[in-house]
Coordinates of C-alpha atoms and ligand atoms in Angstrom, one line a residue:
M1 CA -8.2 -74.7 -0.2
K2 CA -8.7 -74.1 -4.0
L3 CA -10.8 -71.1 -3.1
L4 CA -8.2 -69.7 -0.7
F5 CA -5.4 -70.4 -3.3
S6 CA -7.3 -68.6 -6.1
S7 CA -8.1 -65.6 -3.8
I8 CA -4.5 -65.2 -2.8
I9 CA -3.6 -65.2 -6.5
I10 CA -6.3 -62.6 -7.2
T11 CA -5.1 -60.4 -4.3
I12 CA -1.5 -60.8 -5.4
F13 CA -2.7 -59.7 -9.0
L14 CA -4.7 -56.8 -7.7
I15 CA -1.8 -55.5 -5.6
S16 CA 0.7 -55.9 -8.3
S17 CA -1.5 -54.3 -11.0
C18 CA -2.2 -51.5 -8.6
I19 CA 1.4 -50.8 -8.2
E20 CA 2.1 -51.2 -11.7
S21 CA -0.7 -48.8 -12.6
T22 CA 0.5 -46.1 -10.3
Q23 CA 4.0 -46.6 -11.7
K24 CA 2.7 -46.4 -15.2
R25 CA 0.7 -43.3 -14.6
Y26 CA 3.7 -41.5 -13.3
Q27 CA 6.1 -42.7 -15.9
T28 CA 7.1 -40.0 -18.3
N29 CA 7.5 -41.2 -21.9
L30 CA 11.1 -40.5 -23.0
E31 CA 11.5 -39.6 -26.7
S32 CA 8.4 -41.2 -28.2
H33 CA 6.4 -38.2 -28.7
N34 CA 8.8 -36.1 -30.8
H35 CA 6.5 -35.0 -33.5
S36 CA 9.3 -35.6 -36.1
F37 CA 10.4 -37.9 -38.9
S38 CA 14.0 -37.3 -38.1
N39 CA 16.7 -40.0 -37.3
F40 CA 18.3 -37.9 -34.5
E41 CA 19.5 -41.0 -32.7
E42 CA 21.7 -41.8 -35.7
V43 CA 22.9 -38.5 -37.0
T44 CA 23.5 -35.2 -35.1
P45 CA 23.2 -31.9 -37.0
T46 CA 25.6 -29.4 -35.3
H47 CA 25.7 -26.3 -37.5
L48 CA 23.5 -24.7 -40.2
Y49 CA 24.6 -22.5 -43.1
L50 CA 21.4 -20.9 -44.4
N51 CA 21.4 -18.8 -47.5
L52 CA 18.1 -17.5 -48.7
I53 CA 16.7 -14.9 -51.1
A54 CA 13.4 -13.4 -50.2
D55 CA 11.3 -13.0 -53.2
F56 CA 8.3 -10.7 -52.3
D57 CA 6.8 -10.9 -55.8
K58 CA 6.5 -14.7 -55.7
K59 CA 6.1 -14.8 -51.8
V60 CA 8.7 -17.5 -51.4
L61 CA 12.2 -17.9 -49.8
K62 CA 14.7 -19.5 -52.0
G63 CA 18.2 -20.9 -51.5
F64 CA 19.9 -23.7 -49.7
A65 CA 20.4 -25.1 -46.1
E66 CA 23.6 -26.9 -45.5
W67 CA 24.1 -28.9 -42.4
D68 CA 27.3 -29.9 -40.5
I69 CA 26.6 -33.4 -39.3
V70 CA 28.1 -36.0 -37.0
P71 CA 26.8 -39.5 -38.0
K72 CA 26.9 -42.5 -35.6
V73 CA 29.0 -45.6 -36.8
G74 CA 27.0 -47.4 -39.4
A75 CA 24.6 -44.5 -40.2
K76 CA 23.3 -44.7 -43.8
K77 CA 20.9 -41.9 -44.2
I78 CA 19.9 -38.7 -42.6
I79 CA 16.1 -37.8 -42.4
L80 CA 15.2 -34.2 -42.2
D81 CA 11.6 -32.9 -41.3
I82 CA 10.1 -30.7 -44.3
K83 CA 6.5 -29.5 -44.8
D84 CA 5.5 -27.9 -48.1
L85 CA 9.1 -27.4 -49.2
V86 CA 10.0 -27.7 -53.0
I87 CA 13.2 -29.6 -52.8
I88 CA 15.4 -28.7 -55.9
K89 CA 18.3 -30.9 -55.2
T90 CA 20.4 -32.4 -52.4
E91 CA 24.3 -32.7 -52.1
V92 CA 26.4 -34.8 -49.7
D93 CA 29.9 -33.5 -49.2
G94 CA 29.7 -31.7 -52.4
D95 CA 28.2 -34.4 -54.7
I96 CA 24.7 -34.4 -55.9
I97 CA 22.8 -37.4 -54.3
D98 CA 19.3 -38.3 -55.0
F99 CA 16.8 -37.9 -52.2
S100 CA 13.5 -39.6 -51.3
L101 CA 10.5 -38.7 -49.3
S102 CA 8.7 -40.6 -46.5
G103 CA 5.7 -40.2 -44.5
E104 CA 3.2 -37.2 -45.6
N105 CA 1.3 -36.4 -42.7
E106 CA -1.1 -33.4 -42.3
I107 CA 0.4 -32.4 -39.1
L108 CA 4.1 -33.5 -39.4
G109 CA 4.9 -32.9 -43.0
S110 CA 7.2 -35.6 -44.4
G111 CA 10.7 -36.9 -44.1
L112 CA 13.3 -35.9 -46.5
I113 CA 15.7 -38.9 -46.8
I114 CA 19.3 -38.3 -48.0
P115 CA 21.6 -41.2 -48.2
I116 CA 24.9 -40.6 -46.4
T117 CA 27.8 -42.8 -44.9
D118 CA 29.1 -42.5 -41.4
K119 CA 31.9 -40.4 -42.7
T120 CA 29.7 -37.8 -44.2
Q121 CA 30.3 -34.3 -42.8
K122 CA 28.1 -32.0 -44.8
V123 CA 24.5 -32.3 -46.4
K124 CA 23.1 -29.4 -48.5
V125 CA 19.5 -29.0 -49.5
F126 CA 18.6 -26.4 -52.2
Y127 CA 14.9 -25.6 -51.9
E128 CA 12.1 -23.1 -52.1
T129 CA 9.3 -22.5 -49.7
S130 CA 5.7 -22.7 -50.9
T131 CA 3.3 -19.8 -50.8
N132 CA 1.3 -21.8 -48.0
A133 CA 4.3 -22.3 -45.8
E134 CA 2.7 -22.4 -42.3
A135 CA 5.4 -20.5 -40.5
I136 CA 5.6 -17.6 -43.0
Q137 CA 3.3 -14.8 -43.4
W138 CA 3.8 -12.4 -46.3
L139 CA 2.1 -9.0 -45.9
T140 CA 1.5 -6.5 -48.6
A141 CA 2.1 -2.8 -48.4
E142 CA -1.6 -2.3 -48.0
Q143 CA -1.8 -4.7 -45.0
T144 CA 1.0 -3.0 -43.2
G145 CA 0.0 0.6 -44.1
G146 CA 3.8 1.0 -45.2
K147 CA 6.0 -1.4 -47.1
P148 CA 5.8 -5.2 -47.6
F149 CA 6.7 -7.3 -44.6
V150 CA 7.4 -10.9 -44.0
Y151 CA 8.0 -12.9 -40.8
T152 CA 8.3 -16.5 -39.6
Q153 CA 6.9 -18.1 -36.6
S154 CA 8.6 -21.6 -36.0
E155 CA 7.2 -22.8 -32.6
A156 CA 6.1 -25.4 -32.2
I157 CA 6.8 -27.5 -35.3
L158 CA 6.6 -25.0 -38.1
A159 CA 10.4 -24.4 -38.7
R160 CA 10.3 -27.3 -41.1
S161 CA 8.1 -25.2 -43.3
W162 CA 10.8 -22.9 -44.1
I163 CA 14.0 -24.8 -43.3
P164 CA 14.8 -28.5 -43.8
C165 CA 15.8 -29.5 -40.2
M166 CA 15.4 -32.0 -37.5
D167 CA 12.6 -30.1 -36.0
I168 CA 12.7 -31.3 -32.4
P169 CA 13.4 -29.4 -29.3
A170 CA 15.6 -32.0 -27.9
L171 CA 18.4 -31.0 -30.4
R172 CA 20.5 -27.8 -30.7
F173 CA 22.7 -26.4 -33.4
T174 CA 24.6 -23.1 -34.0
Y175 CA 23.8 -21.1 -37.3
N176 CA 25.2 -18.6 -39.9
A177 CA 22.8 -17.1 -42.3
I178 CA 23.0 -14.9 -45.4
I179 CA 19.7 -13.2 -46.4
K180 CA 19.2 -11.1 -49.5
C181 CA 16.2 -9.0 -49.7
P182 CA 14.7 -6.0 -51.6
K183 CA 16.7 -2.7 -51.3
D184 CA 14.3 -0.7 -49.0
L185 CA 13.9 -3.5 -46.5
L186 CA 15.9 -4.6 -43.4
P187 CA 16.1 -8.3 -42.5
L188 CA 16.4 -9.6 -38.8
M189 CA 16.9 -12.9 -37.3
S190 CA 17.4 -14.8 -34.0
A191 CA 21.1 -14.0 -34.2
T192 CA 23.4 -11.0 -34.5
N193 CA 21.5 -8.3 -36.2
P194 CA 22.2 -5.3 -38.3
Q195 CA 20.9 -1.9 -37.0
Q196 CA 20.6 -0.4 -40.3
K197 CA 20.0 -1.0 -44.1
N198 CA 23.1 -1.5 -46.3
N199 CA 23.6 -0.7 -50.0
E200 CA 24.1 -4.4 -51.1
S201 CA 21.0 -5.7 -49.5
V202 CA 22.7 -8.8 -48.5
Y203 CA 23.0 -9.4 -44.7
H204 CA 25.1 -11.7 -42.6
F205 CA 23.8 -13.3 -39.4
E206 CA 25.4 -15.4 -36.7
M207 CA 24.0 -17.4 -33.8
S208 CA 27.0 -18.9 -31.9
K209 CA 25.1 -20.5 -29.1
P210 CA 23.3 -23.7 -29.7
I211 CA 19.4 -23.3 -30.0
P212 CA 16.7 -25.7 -31.0
S213 CA 14.9 -25.4 -34.4
Y214 CA 11.8 -23.8 -33.1
L215 CA 13.9 -20.6 -32.2
M216 CA 14.9 -20.0 -35.9
A217 CA 13.3 -16.8 -36.8
L218 CA 13.4 -14.3 -39.8
S219 CA 11.6 -11.1 -40.3
I220 CA 12.0 -8.6 -43.2
G221 CA 10.4 -5.1 -43.3
D222 CA 10.8 -1.4 -43.4
L223 CA 12.4 -1.4 -39.9
V224 CA 14.3 1.2 -37.9
F225 CA 16.2 0.8 -34.7
A226 CA 16.1 2.6 -31.5
P227 CA 18.6 1.9 -28.6
L228 CA 17.1 1.6 -25.1
G229 CA 20.3 0.8 -23.3
E230 CA 23.8 -0.4 -24.1
K231 CA 22.7 -3.9 -25.0
C232 CA 19.1 -3.6 -25.8
G233 CA 16.8 -1.7 -28.0
V234 CA 13.8 -2.0 -30.3
Y235 CA 13.0 -2.4 -34.0
A236 CA 9.7 -1.2 -35.6
Q237 CA 8.2 0.3 -38.6
P238 CA 8.9 3.9 -38.6
S239 CA 5.5 5.1 -37.8
L240 CA 5.6 3.2 -34.4
I241 CA 9.1 3.6 -33.3
E242 CA 8.5 6.6 -31.1
D243 CA 5.6 4.9 -29.2
C244 CA 7.8 1.9 -28.7
K245 CA 10.6 4.0 -27.2
I246 CA 8.1 5.2 -24.6
E247 CA 6.4 1.9 -23.9
F248 CA 9.9 0.1 -23.4
V249 CA 11.7 2.7 -21.6
D250 CA 12.3 0.2 -18.7
L251 CA 13.8 -2.5 -20.8
D252 CA 17.4 -2.0 -19.7
R253 CA 16.3 -2.2 -16.0
M254 CA 14.1 -5.2 -16.7
I255 CA 17.0 -7.1 -18.1
K256 CA 19.2 -6.2 -15.1
T257 CA 16.3 -7.1 -12.8
A258 CA 16.1 -10.5 -14.5
E259 CA 19.7 -11.0 -14.1
S260 CA 19.6 -10.2 -10.4
I261 CA 17.2 -13.1 -9.8
Y262 CA 18.4 -16.0 -12.0
G263 CA 22.1 -15.0 -13.0
Q264 CA 23.7 -13.7 -16.2
Y265 CA 21.8 -13.1 -19.4
R266 CA 23.8 -15.4 -21.8
W267 CA 22.8 -14.2 -25.1
G268 CA 24.6 -11.0 -25.6
R269 CA 22.1 -8.4 -26.8
Y270 CA 18.4 -8.4 -26.1
D271 CA 16.2 -6.5 -28.7
I272 CA 12.5 -6.4 -29.3
L273 CA 11.0 -6.4 -32.7
V274 CA 7.5 -5.0 -32.9
L275 CA 5.6 -6.7 -35.7
P276 CA 2.5 -5.8 -37.6
A277 CA -0.8 -6.4 -35.8
S278 CA -1.5 -9.7 -37.6
F279 CA 1.3 -11.5 -35.6
P280 CA -0.7 -14.5 -34.0
F281 CA 0.9 -14.3 -30.6
G282 CA 1.7 -11.8 -28.0
G283 CA 5.3 -12.5 -28.0
M284 CA 7.9 -15.0 -29.3
E285 CA 11.1 -15.5 -27.4
N286 CA 13.5 -15.7 -30.5
P287 CA 16.9 -15.6 -29.0
R288 CA 18.4 -12.0 -29.0
L289 CA 15.3 -10.8 -30.7
T290 CA 12.0 -11.1 -29.1
F291 CA 9.1 -10.8 -31.5
A292 CA 6.2 -8.8 -30.1
T293 CA 2.7 -7.9 -31.0
P294 CA 1.8 -4.1 -31.4
T295 CA -1.2 -4.7 -29.2
I296 CA 1.0 -4.2 -26.0
I297 CA 1.8 -0.6 -27.0
T298 CA -0.8 1.3 -25.0
G299 CA 1.0 4.4 -23.9
D300 CA 1.0 3.5 -20.2
K301 CA 3.4 0.4 -20.0
S302 CA 0.6 -1.6 -18.5
L303 CA 1.2 -4.6 -20.8
V304 CA 5.0 -4.8 -20.6
S305 CA 4.7 -8.0 -18.6
L306 CA 4.6 -9.6 -21.9
I307 CA 8.1 -8.4 -22.5
A308 CA 9.2 -9.8 -19.0
H309 CA 7.7 -13.0 -20.1
E310 CA 9.8 -13.3 -23.4
L311 CA 12.9 -12.0 -21.6
A312 CA 12.5 -14.7 -18.9
H313 CA 12.4 -17.3 -21.7
S314 CA 16.1 -16.5 -22.1
W315 CA 16.6 -18.6 -19.1
S316 CA 13.5 -21.0 -19.1
G317 CA 13.1 -22.3 -22.6
N318 CA 16.0 -20.9 -24.5
L319 CA 18.7 -22.0 -22.0
V320 CA 17.0 -25.0 -20.4
T321 CA 14.6 -26.3 -23.0
N322 CA 11.6 -28.7 -23.0
R323 CA 12.8 -32.0 -24.5
T324 CA 9.4 -32.8 -26.2
W325 CA 6.3 -30.8 -26.5
D326 CA 4.7 -33.0 -23.9
D327 CA 7.1 -31.3 -21.4
F328 CA 5.9 -27.8 -22.8
W329 CA 5.0 -26.6 -19.2
L330 CA 8.7 -26.6 -18.4
N331 CA 9.1 -23.8 -20.9
E332 CA 5.9 -21.9 -20.1
G333 CA 5.1 -22.6 -16.4
F334 CA 8.8 -21.6 -15.4
T335 CA 8.4 -18.5 -17.6
V336 CA 5.2 -17.2 -16.3
Y337 CA 6.6 -17.7 -12.7
F338 CA 9.8 -15.8 -13.6
E339 CA 7.9 -13.1 -15.4
S340 CA 5.8 -12.3 -12.3
R341 CA 9.1 -12.2 -10.2
I342 CA 10.5 -9.8 -12.6
M343 CA 7.3 -7.7 -12.5
E344 CA 7.1 -7.8 -8.8
K345 CA 10.7 -6.4 -8.5
L346 CA 10.1 -3.8 -11.1
Y347 CA 6.5 -2.5 -10.3
G348 CA 5.8 -4.0 -6.9
K349 CA 3.7 -6.7 -5.2
D350 CA 0.4 -4.8 -5.9
F351 CA 0.9 -5.1 -9.5
V352 CA 1.5 -8.9 -9.6
E353 CA -1.3 -9.5 -7.1
M354 CA -3.6 -8.3 -9.8
T355 CA -2.1 -10.4 -12.6
D356 CA -2.0 -13.3 -10.6
K357 CA -5.6 -13.1 -9.4
L358 CA -6.8 -12.6 -12.8
A359 CA -4.8 -15.6 -14.0
L360 CA -6.0 -17.8 -11.3
D361 CA -9.6 -17.0 -11.9
E362 CA -9.0 -17.7 -15.6
L363 CA -7.1 -21.0 -14.8
K364 CA -10.2 -22.1 -12.7
N365 CA -12.5 -21.4 -15.6
T366 CA -10.3 -23.1 -18.1
I367 CA -10.0 -26.2 -15.9
S368 CA -13.7 -26.6 -15.2
E369 CA -14.4 -26.3 -19.1
M370 CA -11.6 -28.6 -20.0
M371 CA -12.7 -31.2 -17.4
L372 CA -15.9 -31.7 -19.5
T373 CA -14.3 -32.2 -22.8
Q374 CA -10.4 -33.1 -22.5
P375 CA -9.7 -33.8 -18.8
N376 CA -6.5 -35.3 -19.5
D377 CA -5.1 -32.1 -20.9
T378 CA -5.4 -30.6 -17.5
R379 CA -2.3 -32.4 -16.5
L380 CA 1.0 -30.6 -16.7
F381 CA 2.7 -33.5 -18.3
L382 CA 0.8 -33.9 -21.6
D383 CA 0.3 -36.7 -24.1
L384 CA 0.2 -35.1 -27.4
K385 CA 1.0 -38.3 -29.5
G386 CA -0.7 -38.1 -32.9
R387 CA -1.9 -34.5 -32.1
N388 CA -0.8 -31.1 -33.0
P389 CA 1.6 -29.8 -30.2
D390 CA -0.4 -26.5 -30.6
D391 CA -3.0 -28.3 -28.6
G392 CA -0.8 -28.1 -25.5
M393 CA -0.7 -24.3 -25.6
T394 CA -3.5 -23.8 -22.9
D395 CA -3.6 -22.2 -19.6
I396 CA -2.4 -25.4 -18.1
A397 CA 1.2 -25.2 -19.1
Y398 CA 1.2 -21.4 -18.4
E399 CA -0.7 -21.0 -15.3
K400 CA -1.1 -24.4 -13.6
G401 CA 2.7 -24.6 -14.2
H402 CA 3.2 -21.1 -12.6
F403 CA 1.1 -21.9 -9.5
F404 CA 2.8 -25.2 -9.1
L405 CA 6.2 -23.5 -8.9
L406 CA 4.5 -21.0 -6.5
A407 CA 3.3 -23.8 -4.4
I408 CA 7.0 -25.1 -4.2
E409 CA 8.1 -21.6 -3.3
K410 CA 5.6 -21.3 -0.5
Q411 CA 6.7 -24.6 0.9
V412 CA 10.5 -24.1 0.9
G413 CA 10.6 -20.3 1.2
R414 CA 11.6 -17.9 -1.8
E415 CA 15.2 -17.5 -0.8
R416 CA 15.9 -21.4 -1.0
F417 CA 13.8 -21.7 -4.1
D418 CA 15.8 -19.1 -5.8
I419 CA 19.1 -20.8 -5.0
F420 CA 17.7 -24.0 -6.4
L421 CA 16.5 -22.4 -9.6
N422 CA 19.8 -20.6 -10.1
Q423 CA 21.4 -23.9 -9.8
Y424 CA 18.9 -25.5 -12.2
F425 CA 19.4 -23.1 -14.9
N426 CA 23.2 -23.5 -14.7
H427 CA 23.2 -27.2 -14.4
F428 CA 20.9 -27.7 -17.5
A429 CA 22.2 -24.6 -19.5
F430 CA 22.0 -25.3 -23.4
Q431 CA 20.3 -28.6 -22.8
S432 CA 16.8 -30.0 -23.4
I433 CA 15.4 -31.8 -20.5
N434 CA 12.1 -33.8 -19.8
T435 CA 9.6 -33.6 -16.9
Q436 CA 11.0 -36.7 -15.2
T437 CA 14.6 -35.2 -15.3
F438 CA 13.2 -32.0 -13.7
I439 CA 11.4 -34.1 -10.9
N440 CA 14.6 -36.0 -10.2
Y441 CA 16.6 -32.8 -10.0
L442 CA 14.0 -31.1 -7.8
E443 CA 13.9 -34.2 -5.3
E444 CA 17.7 -34.6 -5.2
N445 CA 18.7 -30.9 -4.9
L446 CA 15.8 -29.3 -3.0
L447 CA 13.0 -31.4 -1.5
I448 CA 15.6 -33.9 0.0
Q449 CA 16.4 -31.2 2.5
Y450 CA 12.8 -30.9 3.5
P451 CA 11.5 -34.4 4.4
G452 CA 8.0 -35.2 3.4
S453 CA 7.7 -32.0 1.3
A454 CA 7.5 -33.8 -2.1
D455 CA 4.2 -35.3 -0.5
S456 CA 2.9 -32.1 1.1
I457 CA 3.5 -30.2 -2.1
G458 CA 1.9 -33.0 -4.1
V459 CA 4.6 -33.0 -6.8
N460 CA 3.1 -36.0 -8.6
E461 CA -0.5 -34.8 -8.3
W462 CA 0.5 -31.4 -9.8
I463 CA 2.3 -32.9 -12.7
F464 CA 0.4 -36.1 -13.6
E465 CA -3.1 -35.7 -12.3
Q466 CA -6.0 -33.8 -13.7
G467 CA -7.5 -30.6 -12.2
L468 CA -6.1 -28.1 -9.7
P469 CA -4.7 -29.6 -6.4
I470 CA -6.1 -28.2 -3.2
N471 CA -3.0 -26.6 -2.2
C472 CA -2.9 -24.2 -4.9
P473 CA -2.0 -20.9 -3.6
T474 CA -4.7 -18.3 -3.1
I475 CA -4.3 -14.7 -4.3
H476 CA -5.5 -11.6 -2.7
S477 CA -5.4 -8.2 -4.4
A478 CA -6.5 -4.9 -2.8
Y479 CA -6.6 -3.2 -6.0
L480 CA -9.0 -5.7 -7.4
Y481 CA -11.1 -5.9 -4.2
S482 CA -11.8 -2.1 -4.7
V483 CA -13.2 -3.0 -8.1
D484 CA -15.4 -5.6 -6.4
S485 CA -16.7 -2.9 -4.0
L486 CA -17.5 -0.6 -6.9
I487 CA -19.5 -3.5 -8.6
Q488 CA -21.4 -3.9 -5.3
D489 CA -22.3 -0.3 -5.3
L490 CA -23.5 -0.3 -9.0
I491 CA -25.7 -3.3 -8.3
A492 CA -27.2 -1.5 -5.4
G493 CA -28.2 1.4 -7.6
T494 CA -25.3 3.9 -7.4
K495 CA -25.2 5.8 -10.8
L496 CA -22.3 5.3 -13.1
E497 CA -19.8 8.1 -13.2
K498 CA -16.6 8.8 -14.9
S499 CA -14.7 9.6 -11.8
M500 CA -15.2 6.0 -10.7
F501 CA -12.6 4.8 -13.1
N502 CA -10.1 7.5 -12.1
H503 CA -6.4 6.1 -12.1
W504 CA -7.7 2.6 -13.1
T505 CA -5.1 0.5 -14.8
T506 CA -5.8 -2.1 -17.6
H507 CA -6.1 -5.0 -15.1
Q508 CA -8.7 -3.3 -13.1
Y509 CA -10.8 -2.8 -16.2
L510 CA -10.4 -6.6 -17.1
Y511 CA -11.4 -7.7 -13.6
F512 CA -14.4 -5.3 -13.9
F513 CA -15.7 -6.6 -17.2
R514 CA -15.0 -10.2 -16.0
N515 CA -17.0 -9.8 -12.8
L516 CA -19.8 -7.5 -13.7
P517 CA -23.0 -9.4 -13.4
R518 CA -25.0 -10.1 -16.6
T519 CA -28.2 -8.5 -15.1
Y520 CA -26.2 -5.4 -14.6
Y521 CA -24.4 -5.0 -17.9
L522 CA -27.5 -6.1 -20.1
S523 CA -29.2 -2.9 -19.1
H524 CA -26.2 -0.6 -18.8
M525 CA -24.1 -1.1 -22.0
D526 CA -25.0 2.3 -23.3
D527 CA -23.9 4.1 -20.1
L528 CA -20.8 2.1 -19.8
D529 CA -19.8 2.9 -23.3
F530 CA -20.7 6.6 -22.9
I531 CA -18.6 6.8 -19.8
G532 CA -15.7 4.7 -20.7
N533 CA -15.7 4.9 -24.5
F534 CA -14.6 1.3 -24.4
S535 CA -15.8 0.6 -28.0
N536 CA -13.0 2.8 -29.2
S537 CA -10.4 1.6 -26.8
K538 CA -6.8 1.7 -28.0
N539 CA -6.0 -0.9 -25.5
A540 CA -6.6 -4.3 -27.2
E541 CA -6.9 -6.2 -23.9
I542 CA -9.6 -3.9 -22.6
A543 CA -11.3 -3.9 -26.2
C544 CA -11.3 -7.6 -26.2
D545 CA -13.1 -8.1 -22.8
W546 CA -15.5 -5.3 -23.7
F547 CA -16.4 -6.8 -27.1
K548 CA -17.3 -10.1 -25.2
L549 CA -19.8 -8.1 -23.2
C550 CA -21.1 -6.4 -26.4
I551 CA -21.8 -9.7 -28.1
R552 CA -23.5 -11.3 -25.1
S553 CA -25.7 -8.3 -24.7
N554 CA -26.4 -7.7 -28.4
Y555 CA -24.9 -4.2 -28.2
L556 CA -24.9 -3.6 -31.9
K557 CA -23.5 -0.2 -31.7
A558 CA -20.1 -1.7 -31.1
S559 CA -20.2 -3.8 -34.3
P560 CA -18.3 -1.3 -36.6
S561 CA -15.4 -1.2 -34.0
L562 CA -15.6 -4.9 -33.5
E563 CA -15.4 -5.5 -37.2
N564 CA -12.3 -3.1 -37.4
F565 CA -10.7 -4.8 -34.5
L566 CA -11.0 -8.4 -36.0
I567 CA -9.7 -7.0 -39.5
K568 CA -6.7 -5.4 -37.9
V569 CA -5.7 -7.7 -35.1
G570 CA -4.5 -11.2 -35.7
R571 CA -3.5 -12.2 -32.2
R572 CA -5.2 -15.5 -31.6
K573 CA -5.5 -14.9 -27.9
F574 CA -8.2 -12.2 -28.8
L575 CA -9.6 -13.8 -31.9
E576 CA -10.4 -17.1 -30.5
P577 CA -12.7 -16.0 -27.6
I578 CA -14.2 -13.3 -29.7
Y579 CA -15.2 -15.8 -32.7
K580 CA -16.4 -18.3 -29.9
E581 CA -18.7 -15.7 -28.5
L582 CA -20.0 -14.7 -31.8
L583 CA -20.7 -18.2 -32.8
S584 CA -22.5 -19.0 -29.6
N585 CA -25.0 -16.1 -30.1
P586 CA -27.3 -16.8 -33.1
E587 CA -27.7 -13.0 -33.6
W588 CA -23.9 -12.6 -34.4
N589 CA -23.6 -15.8 -36.6
N590 CA -23.7 -13.9 -39.8
F591 CA -21.6 -11.1 -38.7
A592 CA -18.9 -13.7 -37.8
K593 CA -19.0 -15.3 -41.1
Q594 CA -18.9 -12.2 -43.1
V595 CA -16.1 -10.5 -41.0
Y596 CA -14.0 -13.6 -41.2
S597 CA -14.2 -13.9 -44.9
N598 CA -12.7 -10.5 -45.1
A599 CA -10.3 -10.7 -42.3
K600 CA -8.8 -14.1 -42.9
K601 CA -6.4 -13.0 -45.7
G602 CA -4.8 -10.8 -43.1
Y603 CA -4.3 -13.6 -40.4
H604 CA -1.4 -15.9 -40.1
S605 CA -1.9 -19.5 -40.7
V606 CA -1.8 -20.2 -36.9
S607 CA -4.7 -17.9 -36.1
N608 CA -6.5 -19.2 -39.3
S609 CA -6.5 -22.8 -38.3
T610 CA -7.8 -22.1 -35.0
I611 CA -10.7 -20.0 -36.2
Q612 CA -11.4 -22.4 -39.1
E613 CA -11.6 -25.1 -36.5
I614 CA -14.2 -23.2 -34.5
M615 CA -16.2 -22.3 -37.6
K616 CA -16.1 -25.9 -38.9
A617 CA -17.3 -27.2 -35.4
K618 CA -20.3 -24.8 -35.6
F619 CA -21.3 -24.9 -39.2
G620 CA -19.9 -28.2 -40.4
T621 CA -18.1 -26.7 -43.4
N622 CA -14.7 -25.2 -44.1
Y623 CA -14.7 -21.3 -44.3
Ligands
BES701 N1 6.6 -19.3 -26.7 C1 5.3 -18.7 -26.6 C2 4.5 -18.6 -27.8 C3 4.3 -20.0 -28.5 C4 4.0 -21.1 -27.8 C5 4.1 -20.1 -29.8 C6 3.8 -22.3 -28.3 C7 3.9 -21.2 -30.5 C8 3.7 -22.4 -29.7 C9 5.5 -17.2 -26.0 O1 6.5 -17.1 -25.1 C10 4.3 -16.8 -25.3 O2 3.9 -17.6 -24.3 N2 3.5 -16.0 -25.6 C11 2.3 -15.4 -25.0 C12 2.7 -14.4 -24.0 C13 2.1 -14.3 -22.8 C14 2.0 -15.5 -22.0 C15 2.8 -13.1 -21.8 C16 1.3 -15.0 -26.0 O3 1.7 -15.1 -27.1 O4 0.1 -14.8 -25.6
ZN702 ZN1 6.1 -18.1 -23.2

């Protein structure tokens, strides 16, 4: 009897703990991982007046940030995030009030605590940035090959290194800014922008739509503007503007195409700013003004999908925003999906089959690598507590997110899915939502009409479990299969000829390099380079994949070009795999150290921290 009783108890316990554990596993945390010291539950900042002078000699921004705030009843303080800011003084409704600091954390910075009452309307912080502000890169005239330049990169949590703010994507505010800069330079922001320099060198900006702090952006340089349509255009340094006009000639059509899929573009103008090559990302979706790397200017428009991506963020990300960085896939997965929809409409199915196939191959590689070291990071819904949100910027958010949405599309049909997404963007416009809110909305507004579909799609599996679900769509690309058959011929002994590459696009080359067997390229590097002149390629995507083969096969002839590439280009997507490759081959270790010691002064802090981490893991010391 006793035995029976206790086994019943054990069974009940097992069942209930089992239920509990599934529930737990699928429960999204709400606001716990916000990577911020701010007391956003007590006080809401609604509008920012930013007034800064850019001092290029001292390499600092100096001035004030004044916040309109709405405190909850009983609020006694406001806490803003800051990192490496020199706080000069703080004012509350016009009176100087002493502040204090809390925290001090290597990743998060610290909290700036200012006493207020629940009647307070304005807090004003006078401050100066430090020369090592993580968001900011100052470039000298030598580094730009023209005039000095400065730009910021705020995503994910770097806004706090140039503006005292509640630095969380869950909050939104509008802003006005006044920027003073040297006479011969033009400042631009994620706001209304000037199209030419003025005599006073003081510029006014306004962003009248509420945005999260990670979309705050400033750039100052010798910039000129070229219109590309009634409501769009491009800014670049004078030496590059003509090439930009050619590369982005389809911009106006691209915007109209995007609007035809998910509804009106809500931000007024859409301009592109082409930055110096040290920009650590491909692009950054700063509202009204996408920041872009010059490495997409190839002359053949083959890399403009990056612009489609940043433009797509005007819906996914800027209009409907991830509530915490654990929900980052809501920004990026949706954007990659939308990007490929835009590209398909503009350039056809064949094109997108190529990019999708390359992306899926990469995703599978990434997942198998990550399963060995950080399997939990292969889940769409992340757990970044105590970590740098930058750790979430992997193929998972982008491509696993993209293929998840494609799996839903396949299940319900494109037409129905588009109706749902239009509705989703309208329903949550100018809001920040988390993964659970998306799941509920998906179930209530789409899947409910298809009984059993949540299970057959495997919504929970995609979002909360590791790896790649078996219903991940497969991709076939005729253009890439033609590359496969060339590879087969080469292996069988056919001689390499220039004509074999006739009419190839960037993506065919990438597929070629990624699928060429080691046994083949080890003994054909000279031939390949002679025929394709890849070591001198002006196309950074092609150059990057080629350099990886050069390192693996000890093709030393490419080392001068590789060195130039690493000095000139600061885009982390290229630097990270190249430095990893260099460090995994002992023959190239010294080259890596020596080149990095020269190159690092030209990299943005985002790229430097990644490379330093790789170097440290290999050599055990800081470089
Ligand atoms: N928003 C990202 C860049 C980003 C993400 C910066 C997280 C900091 C933290 C941007 O939209 C992006 O995804 N850029 C990609 C473009 C690519 C996927 C087309 C890049 O930079 O490579
Ligand atoms: Zn993106």
